[in-house]
Amino acid sequence: MSLAHLLLRQARQRPESPAILNGEALHATHGEWAARSARLAQRLRAAGLQPGERVLLFARNHPRYLEALWGIWWAGLVAVPVNAKLHPREVEWIVANCGARWGFVTTDVAPGPLAGLERQIDLEGDEAAALLAPAADALAVPVTERDLGDTAWLFYTSGTTGRPKGVMLTHRNLMTMGTGYFVDVDPVARGDVIAYAAPISHGAGIYAIPHLMAGARHVVPASGGVDPAELVALGRAIGPLSLFAAPTIVGRLVDHAVALGLSPDDCAQSFKTIVYGGAPMYVADIQRALQVMGPRFVQIYGQGETPMVGTVLTRADLAGSAHPRHAQRLASVGVAQTPVRVRVTDSQGVDVPLGDVGEVLIQGDSVMAGYWANPDATAAAIQNGWLFTGDMGSLDADGYLTLKDRSKDLIISGGSNIYPREVEEALLTAAGVAEVAVVGEADAQWGENVVAFVVAHAGAAPTEAVLDAHCLDHIARFKRPKRYIFVSALPKNNYGKVLKTELRERLADA
Ligand code: AMP
């Protein structure tokens, strides 16, 4: 069984149905998509690529990205989709680590040749067109069969500490994620649309799988990126969009809806479901999003090691303001998704009492096979069948998980644990604060001091004194930032995560 069969199945059942759109324009029906991917697979195999070999994808979002991805699977190969914002040197390290010989790129992302690749194919060029050119009998090209436990997607972690690690995601992992989506996240009907506003190399692209299972349409916005005005117009033109977005992207969509004076009903014409995750969504921000755009949000928590499958905070949870514990639930990441179990333990793997903070562990068929060529890291991450996520959190009696922070972001000041997220949640309710990131700074007396980097709303100028008074009203004295640094923007990676390591380095350098 291989993920390629999902495409073959749609192509046999409904060859004429629209599958990939480039903006509003049809790029491929399911039949055309399958024919191109199948022929690409045949040519990759004819060129000598062997089942299990890795093939790099280093490109901006593009309709052919999906055709190449399924062609790679059709040929029994392993896709290595990497973050388009990486430096070529970082990508060359990945190429060497995974031993990829072939790579598909777009030239905006990879303008020059990447060391280590034997063949580097521009997805927009003639060579890619020739490789994808279908033949009448293309569907007769057999899918190279794979075991469900074979790797399909090698997902390199962002590597904020040390070198990135290649997470081996198997066909089973991704099938599990795909089928679970309909139960836990959102039902999908034929003809629904998923829009790739966020990079296909990450969570947004992983959601191509359930949408192909359901025979939905896949649209790559013409800009190739996130433009709120474009998405609003696109949804109106082709039908309400579903998309995966980091909290920062949700914030931009909400700002745009406010600027245009759109009502929740207007937003419903453009957006069916916005799944968010990948970084903390603060209570103040999701409340505003729900108020402005209506009940079209679902939160997921996962990580590359258990892609998109950890917990879910459903549409009903988010909308259920009558529930007595609604406020706590809004601050949580919801309950375990159907395919997995979630526990919170101490460092020895022993469950902590309900409400106490510990490390989040996840077990189930979505959990990776391990890290590529890194048995030590695999043994540290997966113990007794449980994935140690490195995230800290607590469970309540109903099974709702509230994340604190990654263990490395915890601040210890004067012997007390301070979770930056709590301080951030408090500061975001102060007038004039648009964004905030709290980190620890080395201090001879206290071990660490709490420092807040604050981005103000346009036209607002919150002062240190006002923010300090606000904290005194909301959180324990010892958690208050000792220092505020006002900045125009927070450093973020391509997937919308605030780079706290970079903030800590700034403090250390100063
Ligand atoms: P990645 O492997 O790049 O997808 O990053 C996964 C990490 O992002 C997790 O281990 C969490 O620290 C964080 N994360 C993912 N989803 C959420 C969420 N819903 N809320 C807060 N943090 C999240």
mmCIF file of C-alpha atoms in Angstrom, residues 24-231:
data_model
loop_
_atom_site.group_PDB
_atom_site.id
_atom_site.type_symbol
_atom_site.label_atom_id
_atom_site.label_comp_id
_atom_site.label_asym_id
_atom_site.label_seq_id
_atom_site.Cartn_x
_atom_site.Cartn_y
_atom_site.Cartn_z
ATOM 1 C CA GLU A 24 -8.849 30.416 -10.214
ATOM 2 C CA ALA A 25 -7.585 28.537 -13.294
ATOM 3 C CA LEU A 26 -7.848 24.765 -13.637
ATOM 4 C CA HIS A 27 -4.372 23.193 -13.706
ATOM 5 C CA ALA A 28 -5.304 19.486 -13.652
ATOM 6 C CA THR A 29 -8.259 17.142 -13.274
ATOM 7 C CA HIS A 30 -7.734 14.061 -11.110
ATOM 8 C CA GLY A 31 -7.158 12.082 -14.320
ATOM 9 C CA GLU A 32 -4.547 14.536 -15.596
ATOM 10 C CA TRP A 33 -2.790 14.745 -12.241
ATOM 11 C CA ALA A 34 -2.518 10.965 -12.030
ATOM 12 C CA ALA A 35 -1.368 10.652 -15.637
ATOM 13 C CA ARG A 36 1.421 13.178 -15.069
ATOM 14 C CA SER A 37 2.538 11.721 -11.756
ATOM 15 C CA ALA A 38 2.475 8.188 -13.163
ATOM 16 C CA ARG A 39 4.602 9.117 -16.149
ATOM 17 C CA LEU A 40 7.021 11.041 -13.948
ATOM 18 C CA ALA A 41 7.318 7.919 -11.801
ATOM 19 C CA GLN A 42 8.050 5.798 -14.850
ATOM 20 C CA ARG A 43 10.779 8.223 -15.990
ATOM 21 C CA LEU A 44 12.324 8.467 -12.522
ATOM 22 C CA ARG A 45 12.564 4.681 -12.366
ATOM 23 C CA ALA A 46 13.875 4.480 -15.926
ATOM 24 C CA ALA A 47 16.602 6.972 -14.945
ATOM 25 C CA GLY A 48 17.796 4.506 -12.332
ATOM 26 C CA LEU A 49 16.234 5.775 -9.124
ATOM 27 C CA GLN A 50 15.565 2.822 -6.830
ATOM 28 C CA PRO A 51 12.591 2.390 -4.463
ATOM 29 C CA GLY A 52 13.397 4.004 -1.114
ATOM 30 C CA GLU A 53 15.745 6.619 -2.627
ATOM 31 C CA ARG A 54 15.247 10.171 -1.446
ATOM 32 C CA VAL A 55 14.218 12.993 -3.788
ATOM 33 C CA LEU A 56 14.499 16.631 -2.695
ATOM 34 C CA LEU A 57 11.757 19.246 -3.132
ATOM 35 C CA PHE A 58 13.040 22.790 -2.553
ATOM 36 C CA ALA A 59 10.448 25.078 -4.094
ATOM 37 C CA ARG A 60 7.801 27.667 -3.422
ATOM 38 C CA ASN A 61 4.197 26.483 -3.508
ATOM 39 C CA HIS A 62 3.399 25.539 -7.076
ATOM 40 C CA PRO A 63 0.754 23.304 -8.747
ATOM 41 C CA ARG A 64 3.515 21.026 -10.006
ATOM 42 C CA TYR A 65 4.749 20.537 -6.419
ATOM 43 C CA LEU A 66 1.778 18.203 -5.871
ATOM 44 C CA GLU A 67 2.364 16.384 -9.176
ATOM 45 C CA ALA A 68 6.027 15.831 -8.309
ATOM 46 C CA LEU A 69 5.194 14.693 -4.771
ATOM 47 C CA TRP A 70 2.762 12.023 -5.965
ATOM 48 C CA GLY A 71 5.090 11.046 -8.807
ATOM 49 C CA ILE A 72 7.810 10.397 -6.229
ATOM 50 C CA TRP A 73 5.431 8.150 -4.279
ATOM 51 C CA TRP A 74 4.167 6.421 -7.419
ATOM 52 C CA ALA A 75 7.795 5.444 -8.078
ATOM 53 C CA GLY A 76 8.237 4.125 -4.527
ATOM 54 C CA LEU A 77 10.659 6.923 -3.649
ATOM 55 C CA VAL A 78 10.897 9.057 -0.513
ATOM 56 C CA ALA A 79 10.006 12.760 -0.752
ATOM 57 C CA VAL A 80 12.165 15.283 1.102
ATOM 58 C CA PRO A 81 10.221 18.562 0.991
ATOM 59 C CA VAL A 82 12.336 21.265 2.653
ATOM 60 C CA ASN A 83 11.555 24.733 3.899
ATOM 61 C CA ALA A 84 11.858 27.151 0.956
ATOM 62 C CA LYS A 85 13.432 29.786 3.225
ATOM 63 C CA LEU A 86 16.475 27.688 4.129
ATOM 64 C CA HIS A 87 19.919 28.898 3.105
ATOM 65 C CA PRO A 88 21.359 26.833 0.210
ATOM 66 C CA ARG A 89 24.135 25.656 2.560
ATOM 67 C CA GLU A 90 21.530 24.263 4.964
ATOM 68 C CA VAL A 91 19.804 22.483 2.081
ATOM 69 C CA GLU A 92 23.121 21.073 0.887
ATOM 70 C CA TRP A 93 23.641 19.667 4.374
ATOM 71 C CA ILE A 94 20.216 17.965 4.103
ATOM 72 C CA VAL A 95 21.052 16.648 0.611
ATOM 73 C CA ALA A 96 24.256 15.118 1.965
ATOM 74 C CA ASN A 97 22.536 13.767 5.075
ATOM 75 C CA CYS A 98 19.751 11.979 3.200
ATOM 76 C CA GLY A 99 21.815 11.146 0.111
ATOM 77 C CA ALA A 100 19.337 12.613 -2.402
ATOM 78 C CA ARG A 101 20.601 12.506 -5.987
ATOM 79 C CA TRP A 102 17.664 14.264 -7.649
ATOM 80 C CA GLY A 103 15.882 17.446 -6.629
ATOM 81 C CA PHE A 104 12.927 19.491 -7.870
ATOM 82 C CA VAL A 105 13.212 23.236 -7.267
ATOM 83 C CA THR A 106 11.828 26.580 -8.323
ATOM 84 C CA THR A 107 14.533 29.024 -9.359
ATOM 85 C CA ASP A 108 13.319 31.814 -7.063
ATOM 86 C CA VAL A 109 14.082 29.493 -4.139
ATOM 87 C CA ALA A 110 17.173 27.791 -5.593
ATOM 88 C CA PRO A 111 18.762 30.187 -8.103
ATOM 89 C CA GLY A 112 22.013 28.220 -8.381
ATOM 90 C CA PRO A 113 23.045 24.569 -8.418
ATOM 91 C CA LEU A 114 22.959 22.750 -5.079
ATOM 92 C CA ALA A 115 26.101 20.790 -4.233
ATOM 93 C CA GLY A 116 25.480 17.061 -4.007
ATOM 94 C CA LEU A 117 22.602 16.814 -6.481
ATOM 95 C CA GLU A 118 23.168 14.995 -9.756
ATOM 96 C CA ARG A 119 19.969 16.320 -11.328
ATOM 97 C CA GLN A 120 18.308 19.585 -10.329
ATOM 98 C CA ILE A 121 15.043 20.152 -12.145
ATOM 99 C CA ASP A 122 13.254 23.480 -12.321
ATOM 100 C CA LEU A 123 9.571 22.684 -11.733
ATOM 101 C CA GLU A 124 8.638 25.553 -14.046
ATOM 102 C CA GLY A 125 11.014 24.595 -16.844
ATOM 103 C CA ASP A 126 10.828 22.474 -20.003
ATOM 104 C CA GLU A 127 12.607 19.541 -18.389
ATOM 105 C CA ALA A 128 9.896 19.226 -15.727
ATOM 106 C CA ALA A 129 7.213 19.580 -18.424
ATOM 107 C CA ALA A 130 8.820 16.721 -20.377
ATOM 108 C CA LEU A 131 9.116 14.511 -17.288
ATOM 109 C CA LEU A 132 5.448 15.124 -16.455
ATOM 110 C CA ALA A 133 4.137 14.831 -20.029
ATOM 111 C CA PRO A 134 1.421 12.164 -19.889
ATOM 112 C CA ALA A 135 0.757 9.362 -22.339
ATOM 113 C CA ALA A 136 -2.608 7.790 -23.182
ATOM 114 C CA ASP A 137 -1.853 4.673 -21.139
ATOM 115 C CA ALA A 138 -0.204 6.477 -18.221
ATOM 116 C CA LEU A 139 -2.530 4.967 -15.628
ATOM 117 C CA ALA A 140 -1.233 1.546 -16.614
ATOM 118 C CA VAL A 141 2.122 2.471 -15.025
ATOM 119 C CA PRO A 142 2.094 0.292 -11.922
ATOM 120 C CA VAL A 143 2.475 1.932 -8.545
ATOM 121 C CA THR A 144 5.762 0.692 -7.041
ATOM 122 C CA GLU A 145 4.400 -1.069 -3.989
ATOM 123 C CA ARG A 146 5.573 -0.087 -0.538
ATOM 124 C CA ASP A 147 5.115 -1.543 2.874
ATOM 125 C CA LEU A 148 2.991 0.703 5.081
ATOM 126 C CA GLY A 149 5.987 0.958 7.422
ATOM 127 C CA ASP A 150 8.261 2.317 4.662
ATOM 128 C CA THR A 151 9.191 5.980 4.738
ATOM 129 C CA ALA A 152 7.222 8.251 2.419
ATOM 130 C CA TRP A 153 8.202 11.729 3.626
ATOM 131 C CA LEU A 154 11.475 12.710 5.237
ATOM 132 C CA PHE A 155 10.645 15.812 7.238
ATOM 133 C CA TYR A 156 13.622 17.811 8.482
ATOM 134 C CA THR A 157 12.989 19.523 11.824
ATOM 135 C CA SER A 158 13.700 23.218 12.014
ATOM 136 C CA GLY A 159 16.861 22.481 13.987
ATOM 137 C CA THR A 160 16.728 25.460 16.361
ATOM 138 C CA THR A 161 19.175 23.470 18.485
ATOM 139 C CA GLY A 162 21.970 21.901 16.500
ATOM 140 C CA ARG A 163 21.602 20.198 13.138
ATOM 141 C CA PRO A 164 18.138 19.364 11.819
ATOM 142 C CA LYS A 165 16.999 15.774 12.131
ATOM 143 C CA GLY A 166 15.201 13.881 9.346
ATOM 144 C CA VAL A 167 11.881 12.614 10.710
ATOM 145 C CA MET A 168 10.934 9.391 8.894
ATOM 146 C CA LEU A 169 7.187 9.602 8.204
ATOM 147 C CA THR A 170 5.821 6.343 6.849
ATOM 148 C CA HIS A 171 2.902 5.650 4.544
ATOM 149 C CA ARG A 172 1.081 4.358 7.638
ATOM 150 C CA ASN A 173 1.784 7.564 9.600
ATOM 151 C CA LEU A 174 0.352 9.686 6.813
ATOM 152 C CA MET A 175 -2.621 7.390 6.085
ATOM 153 C CA THR A 176 -3.468 7.540 9.794
ATOM 154 C CA MET A 177 -3.233 11.322 9.788
ATOM 155 C CA GLY A 178 -5.391 11.498 6.659
ATOM 156 C CA THR A 179 -8.257 9.299 7.797
ATOM 157 C CA GLY A 180 -8.210 10.840 11.269
ATOM 158 C CA TYR A 181 -8.723 14.306 9.803
ATOM 159 C CA PHE A 182 -12.379 13.606 8.952
ATOM 160 C CA VAL A 183 -13.243 12.435 12.453
ATOM 161 C CA ASP A 184 -11.258 14.919 14.471
ATOM 162 C CA VAL A 185 -10.703 18.040 12.438
ATOM 163 C CA ASP A 186 -13.257 18.555 9.689
ATOM 164 C CA PRO A 187 -15.475 16.548 7.333
ATOM 165 C CA VAL A 188 -14.548 17.126 3.681
ATOM 166 C CA ALA A 189 -16.907 16.805 0.704
ATOM 167 C CA ARG A 190 -16.006 16.273 -2.934
ATOM 168 C CA GLY A 191 -15.457 19.634 -4.503
ATOM 169 C CA ASP A 192 -14.388 21.329 -1.254
ATOM 170 C CA VAL A 193 -11.209 23.357 -1.638
ATOM 171 C CA ILE A 194 -7.980 23.313 0.317
ATOM 172 C CA ALA A 195 -5.813 26.371 -0.268
ATOM 173 C CA TYR A 196 -2.046 26.243 0.169
ATOM 174 C CA ALA A 197 -1.426 29.576 1.804
ATOM 175 C CA ALA A 198 1.285 28.144 4.062
ATOM 176 C CA PRO A 199 4.246 26.128 2.711
ATOM 177 C CA ILE A 200 3.432 22.730 1.153
ATOM 178 C CA SER A 201 6.700 21.473 2.682
ATOM 179 C CA HIS A 202 5.078 21.552 6.127
ATOM 180 C CA GLY A 203 1.618 21.068 7.690
ATOM 181 C CA ALA A 204 -0.335 22.667 4.848
ATOM 182 C CA GLY A 205 1.091 20.147 2.375
ATOM 183 C CA ILE A 206 0.513 17.231 4.720
ATOM 184 C CA TYR A 207 -3.192 18.133 4.594
ATOM 185 C CA ALA A 208 -3.143 17.466 0.835
ATOM 186 C CA ILE A 209 -3.503 13.811 1.832
ATOM 187 C CA PRO A 210 -6.978 13.890 3.466
ATOM 188 C CA HIS A 211 -8.176 16.284 0.775
ATOM 189 C CA LEU A 212 -7.089 13.876 -1.947
ATOM 190 C CA MET A 213 -8.740 11.018 -0.028
ATOM 191 C CA ALA A 214 -12.005 12.996 -0.183
ATOM 192 C CA GLY A 215 -11.680 14.053 -3.820
ATOM 193 C CA ALA A 216 -11.494 17.745 -2.948
ATOM 194 C CA ARG A 217 -9.867 20.482 -5.023
ATOM 195 C CA HIS A 218 -6.359 21.780 -4.237
ATOM 196 C CA VAL A 219 -5.676 25.415 -4.979
ATOM 197 C CA VAL A 220 -2.306 27.117 -5.043
ATOM 198 C CA PRO A 221 -2.913 30.871 -4.789
ATOM 199 C CA ALA A 222 -1.370 32.665 -7.776
ATOM 200 C CA SER A 223 0.893 34.677 -5.450
ATOM 201 C CA GLY A 224 2.300 31.398 -4.097
ATOM 202 C CA GLY A 225 2.032 32.789 -0.578
ATOM 203 C CA VAL A 226 -0.198 34.452 1.958
ATOM 204 C CA ASP A 227 -2.074 37.493 0.751
ATOM 205 C CA PRO A 228 -5.293 37.973 2.752
ATOM 206 C CA ALA A 229 -6.995 40.006 0.007
ATOM 207 C CA GLU A 230 -6.188 37.324 -2.551
ATOM 208 C CA LEU A 231 -7.551 34.551 -0.314
#
